[in-house]
Amino acid sequence: MTFSLIISMSLFALAASLSPGPVNLVSLSGSARYGIKTGLIFVTGATLGFIVLFLLIGFGLHYLIDQLSWITQVLQWFGIAFLLYLSYQLFTDNGELNSDKHSKAPTFMTGAIMQWLNPKAWLASLSGIAAYTPNAEATEVIIFASLYLPICWLSLGIWVWIGKILGQYFQSPDKMRLMNKTLAILLAGSCVMILV
């Protein structure tokens, strides 16, 4: 594997991880509301969930998907339903900063499951594997996943820090409700973008 291929894989991982999507928005809103620790726990689950998905696709799941193309449609609809549920939860949140602090906080498992239902994660995995490891050799897939792991975690971590900064500004329940409703609409809008 050449150095230029490693750089190219890293840039792909950075672009796919840093670009706005459902997991990024939940990272932002979770840390704004519940703090950096909760945001980083969610991000860790999301990163590890993505890496497991990436490795499974790299080690042969993409062949199964080629044979059973309806699987991607089913996953897409489950993913959209889950994202709309999260949007609803965010939209109806009361914005109270001190009420039952961790009742709706995003968890490690929420992050991991969200990646498996996130069409952006499936697209990033499938397109990355197809573009950079077309022969899906085990060594190449493991190197790519090893690059992706810290890049994904750090990229999502940036969204956590942005959320923390925004959370300091949105200290009143009214401002928090406004931010939550805005993020909920953006999250629901990402579902529309998935279908287009």
Tab-separated table of C-alpha atoms in Angstrom:
chain	number	residue	atom	x	y	z
A	1	MET	CA	0.000	0.000	0.000
A	2	THR	CA	1.457	3.347	-1.037
A	3	PHE	CA	1.740	6.455	1.097
A	4	SER	CA	-0.406	8.394	-1.383
A	5	LEU	CA	-3.193	5.791	-1.016
A	6	ILE	CA	-3.032	6.125	2.781
A	7	ILE	CA	-3.314	9.927	2.481
A	8	SER	CA	-6.208	9.536	0.049
A	9	MET	CA	-8.023	7.117	2.398
A	10	SER	CA	-7.467	9.526	5.292
A	11	LEU	CA	-8.879	12.473	3.367
A	12	PHE	CA	-11.917	10.416	2.376
A	13	ALA	CA	-12.464	9.421	6.023
A	14	LEU	CA	-12.123	13.051	7.117
A	15	ALA	CA	-14.589	14.352	4.531
A	16	ALA	CA	-17.123	11.608	5.278
A	17	SER	CA	-16.835	11.982	9.061
A	18	LEU	CA	-16.730	15.770	9.321
A	19	SER	CA	-19.527	16.550	6.869
A	20	PRO	CA	-22.912	17.260	8.471
A	21	GLY	CA	-25.175	14.295	8.986
A	22	PRO	CA	-27.495	12.786	11.573
A	23	VAL	CA	-24.742	11.568	13.929
A	24	ASN	CA	-22.984	14.941	13.770
A	25	LEU	CA	-26.207	16.782	14.673
A	26	VAL	CA	-26.923	14.485	17.625
A	27	SER	CA	-23.301	14.949	18.771
A	28	LEU	CA	-23.795	18.705	18.668
A	29	SER	CA	-27.168	18.760	20.422
A	30	GLY	CA	-26.194	16.154	23.024
A	31	SER	CA	-23.079	18.002	24.127
A	32	ALA	CA	-24.864	21.366	24.089
A	33	ARG	CA	-27.478	20.009	26.459
A	34	TYR	CA	-25.676	17.375	28.543
A	35	GLY	CA	-22.012	18.342	28.313
A	36	ILE	CA	-18.809	17.089	26.770
A	37	LYS	CA	-18.635	13.799	28.695
A	38	THR	CA	-22.038	12.655	27.406
A	39	GLY	CA	-21.149	13.861	23.907
A	40	LEU	CA	-17.882	11.927	23.900
A	41	ILE	CA	-19.580	8.758	25.159
A	42	PHE	CA	-22.082	9.023	22.285
A	43	VAL	CA	-19.263	9.739	19.799
A	44	THR	CA	-17.291	6.714	21.007
A	45	GLY	CA	-20.321	4.462	20.465
A	46	ALA	CA	-20.961	6.001	17.048
A	47	THR	CA	-17.318	5.580	16.013
A	48	LEU	CA	-17.068	1.964	17.131
A	49	GLY	CA	-20.467	1.148	15.600
A	50	PHE	CA	-19.284	2.632	12.322
A	51	ILE	CA	-15.974	0.746	12.369
A	52	VAL	CA	-17.765	-2.588	12.936
A	53	LEU	CA	-20.102	-1.779	10.029
A	54	PHE	CA	-17.138	-0.735	7.874
A	55	LEU	CA	-15.228	-3.946	8.615
A	56	LEU	CA	-18.244	-6.150	7.899
A	57	ILE	CA	-18.814	-4.406	4.585
A	58	GLY	CA	-15.113	-4.649	3.809
A	59	PHE	CA	-15.032	-8.355	4.613
A	60	GLY	CA	-17.841	-9.343	2.334
A	61	LEU	CA	-21.143	-7.803	3.271
A	62	HIS	CA	-20.978	-5.702	0.103
A	63	TYR	CA	-21.201	-8.927	-1.934
A	64	LEU	CA	-24.383	-9.891	-0.091
A	65	ILE	CA	-25.807	-6.420	-0.642
A	66	ASP	CA	-25.060	-6.728	-4.373
A	67	GLN	CA	-27.035	-9.984	-4.441
A	68	LEU	CA	-29.907	-8.766	-2.256
A	69	SER	CA	-30.299	-5.115	-3.197
A	70	TRP	CA	-33.574	-4.815	-1.287
A	71	ILE	CA	-31.610	-4.959	1.994
A	72	THR	CA	-30.335	-1.434	1.464
A	73	GLN	CA	-33.897	-0.168	0.897
A	74	VAL	CA	-35.123	-1.814	4.112
A	75	LEU	CA	-32.180	-0.404	6.091
A	76	GLN	CA	-32.768	3.011	4.570
A	77	TRP	CA	-36.411	3.051	5.728
A	78	PHE	CA	-35.515	1.786	9.216
A	79	GLY	CA	-32.835	4.456	9.367
A	80	ILE	CA	-35.236	7.193	8.309
A	81	ALA	CA	-37.799	6.051	10.891
A	82	PHE	CA	-35.132	6.116	13.626
A	83	LEU	CA	-33.895	9.564	12.585
A	84	LEU	CA	-37.449	10.920	12.547
A	85	TYR	CA	-37.989	9.484	16.043
A	86	LEU	CA	-34.829	11.264	17.237
A	87	SER	CA	-36.027	14.461	15.535
A	88	TYR	CA	-39.350	14.213	17.347
A	89	GLN	CA	-37.595	13.684	20.700
A	90	LEU	CA	-35.391	16.708	20.087
A	91	PHE	CA	-38.267	18.868	18.828
A	92	THR	CA	-40.474	18.129	21.852
A	93	ASP	CA	-37.680	18.521	24.420
A	94	ASN	CA	-38.625	21.098	27.060
A	95	GLY	CA	-35.240	22.830	27.053
A	96	GLU	CA	-34.916	22.685	30.843
A	97	LEU	CA	-31.232	22.375	31.621
A	98	ASN	CA	-31.621	20.995	35.137
A	99	SER	CA	-34.580	18.628	34.703
A	100	ASP	CA	-33.707	14.933	34.967
A	101	LYS	CA	-30.301	15.575	33.455
A	102	HIS	CA	-29.675	12.230	31.787
A	103	SER	CA	-33.181	11.032	30.957
A	104	LYS	CA	-32.862	11.611	27.204
A	105	ALA	CA	-29.110	11.981	26.891
A	106	PRO	CA	-27.625	10.168	23.895
A	107	THR	CA	-25.786	7.049	25.052
A	108	PHE	CA	-22.954	4.854	23.796
A	109	MET	CA	-25.494	2.338	22.435
A	110	THR	CA	-27.544	5.089	20.768
A	111	GLY	CA	-24.407	6.098	18.886
A	112	ALA	CA	-23.543	2.545	17.863
A	113	ILE	CA	-27.078	1.674	16.751
A	114	MET	CA	-27.525	5.005	15.016
A	115	GLN	CA	-24.583	4.269	12.709
A	116	TRP	CA	-26.140	0.962	11.648
A	117	LEU	CA	-29.364	2.777	10.778
A	118	ASN	CA	-27.625	5.789	9.254
A	119	PRO	CA	-27.691	5.734	5.443
A	120	LYS	CA	-24.721	8.129	5.397
A	121	ALA	CA	-22.635	5.521	7.271
A	122	TRP	CA	-23.639	2.780	4.821
A	123	LEU	CA	-22.834	5.005	1.841
A	124	ALA	CA	-19.469	6.034	3.294
A	125	SER	CA	-18.577	2.400	3.998
A	126	LEU	CA	-19.708	1.021	0.646
A	127	SER	CA	-18.182	3.809	-1.434
A	128	GLY	CA	-14.937	3.855	0.576
A	129	ILE	CA	-14.461	0.102	0.291
A	130	ALA	CA	-15.330	0.109	-3.413
A	131	ALA	CA	-13.037	3.038	-4.207
A	132	TYR	CA	-9.989	2.268	-2.092
A	133	THR	CA	-10.006	-1.495	-1.540
A	134	PRO	CA	-11.831	-2.927	-4.568
A	135	ASN	CA	-10.287	-6.367	-4.013
A	136	ALA	CA	-11.236	-6.168	-0.324
A	137	GLU	CA	-7.976	-7.714	0.805
A	138	ALA	CA	-7.981	-8.146	4.572
A	139	THR	CA	-4.816	-6.091	5.133
A	140	GLU	CA	-6.131	-3.150	3.102
A	141	VAL	CA	-9.505	-3.182	4.860
A	142	ILE	CA	-7.855	-3.297	8.304
A	143	ILE	CA	-5.472	-0.450	7.431
A	144	PHE	CA	-8.375	1.633	6.102
A	145	ALA	CA	-10.441	0.937	9.252
A	146	SER	CA	-7.398	1.774	11.419
A	147	LEU	CA	-7.136	5.139	9.689
A	148	TYR	CA	-10.887	5.728	9.862
A	149	LEU	CA	-11.184	5.041	13.612
A	150	PRO	CA	-9.260	8.052	15.006
A	151	ILE	CA	-10.334	10.331	12.158
A	152	CYS	CA	-14.016	9.551	12.731
A	153	TRP	CA	-13.756	9.950	16.503
A	154	LEU	CA	-11.870	13.257	16.266
A	155	SER	CA	-14.219	14.597	13.573
A	156	LEU	CA	-17.293	13.806	15.654
A	157	GLY	CA	-15.449	15.229	18.661
A	158	ILE	CA	-15.249	18.562	16.851
A	159	TRP	CA	-19.055	18.557	16.670
A	160	VAL	CA	-19.144	17.832	20.425
A	161	TRP	CA	-16.954	20.865	21.126
A	162	ILE	CA	-19.079	23.052	18.854
A	163	GLY	CA	-22.124	21.838	20.777
A	164	LYS	CA	-20.472	22.658	24.089
A	165	ILE	CA	-19.719	26.204	22.880
A	166	LEU	CA	-23.291	26.636	21.647
A	167	GLY	CA	-24.606	25.179	24.901
A	168	GLN	CA	-22.845	27.947	26.850
A	169	TYR	CA	-24.715	30.519	24.784
A	170	PHE	CA	-28.065	28.734	25.044
A	171	GLN	CA	-28.331	28.735	28.841
A	172	SER	CA	-32.021	29.618	29.060
A	173	PRO	CA	-34.766	27.038	28.409
A	174	ASP	CA	-36.222	29.250	25.653
A	175	LYS	CA	-32.904	29.427	23.794
A	176	MET	CA	-32.309	25.690	24.294
A	177	ARG	CA	-35.795	24.920	22.908
A	178	LEU	CA	-35.041	27.117	19.884
A	179	MET	CA	-31.738	25.326	19.259
A	180	ASN	CA	-33.348	21.894	19.760
A	181	LYS	CA	-36.201	22.685	17.370
A	182	THR	CA	-33.748	24.010	14.761
A	183	LEU	CA	-31.564	20.899	15.044
A	184	ALA	CA	-34.662	18.651	14.969
A	185	ILE	CA	-35.795	20.279	11.720
A	186	LEU	CA	-32.298	19.860	10.253
A	187	LEU	CA	-32.227	16.212	11.340
A	188	ALA	CA	-35.650	15.579	9.778
A	189	GLY	CA	-34.474	17.466	6.686
A	190	SER	CA	-31.510	15.096	6.401
A	191	CYS	CA	-34.100	12.323	5.944
A	192	VAL	CA	-35.466	14.176	2.927
A	193	MET	CA	-31.948	14.479	1.532
A	194	ILE	CA	-31.468	10.719	1.950
A	195	LEU	CA	-34.555	10.063	-0.189
A	196	VAL	CA	-33.602	12.505	-2.945
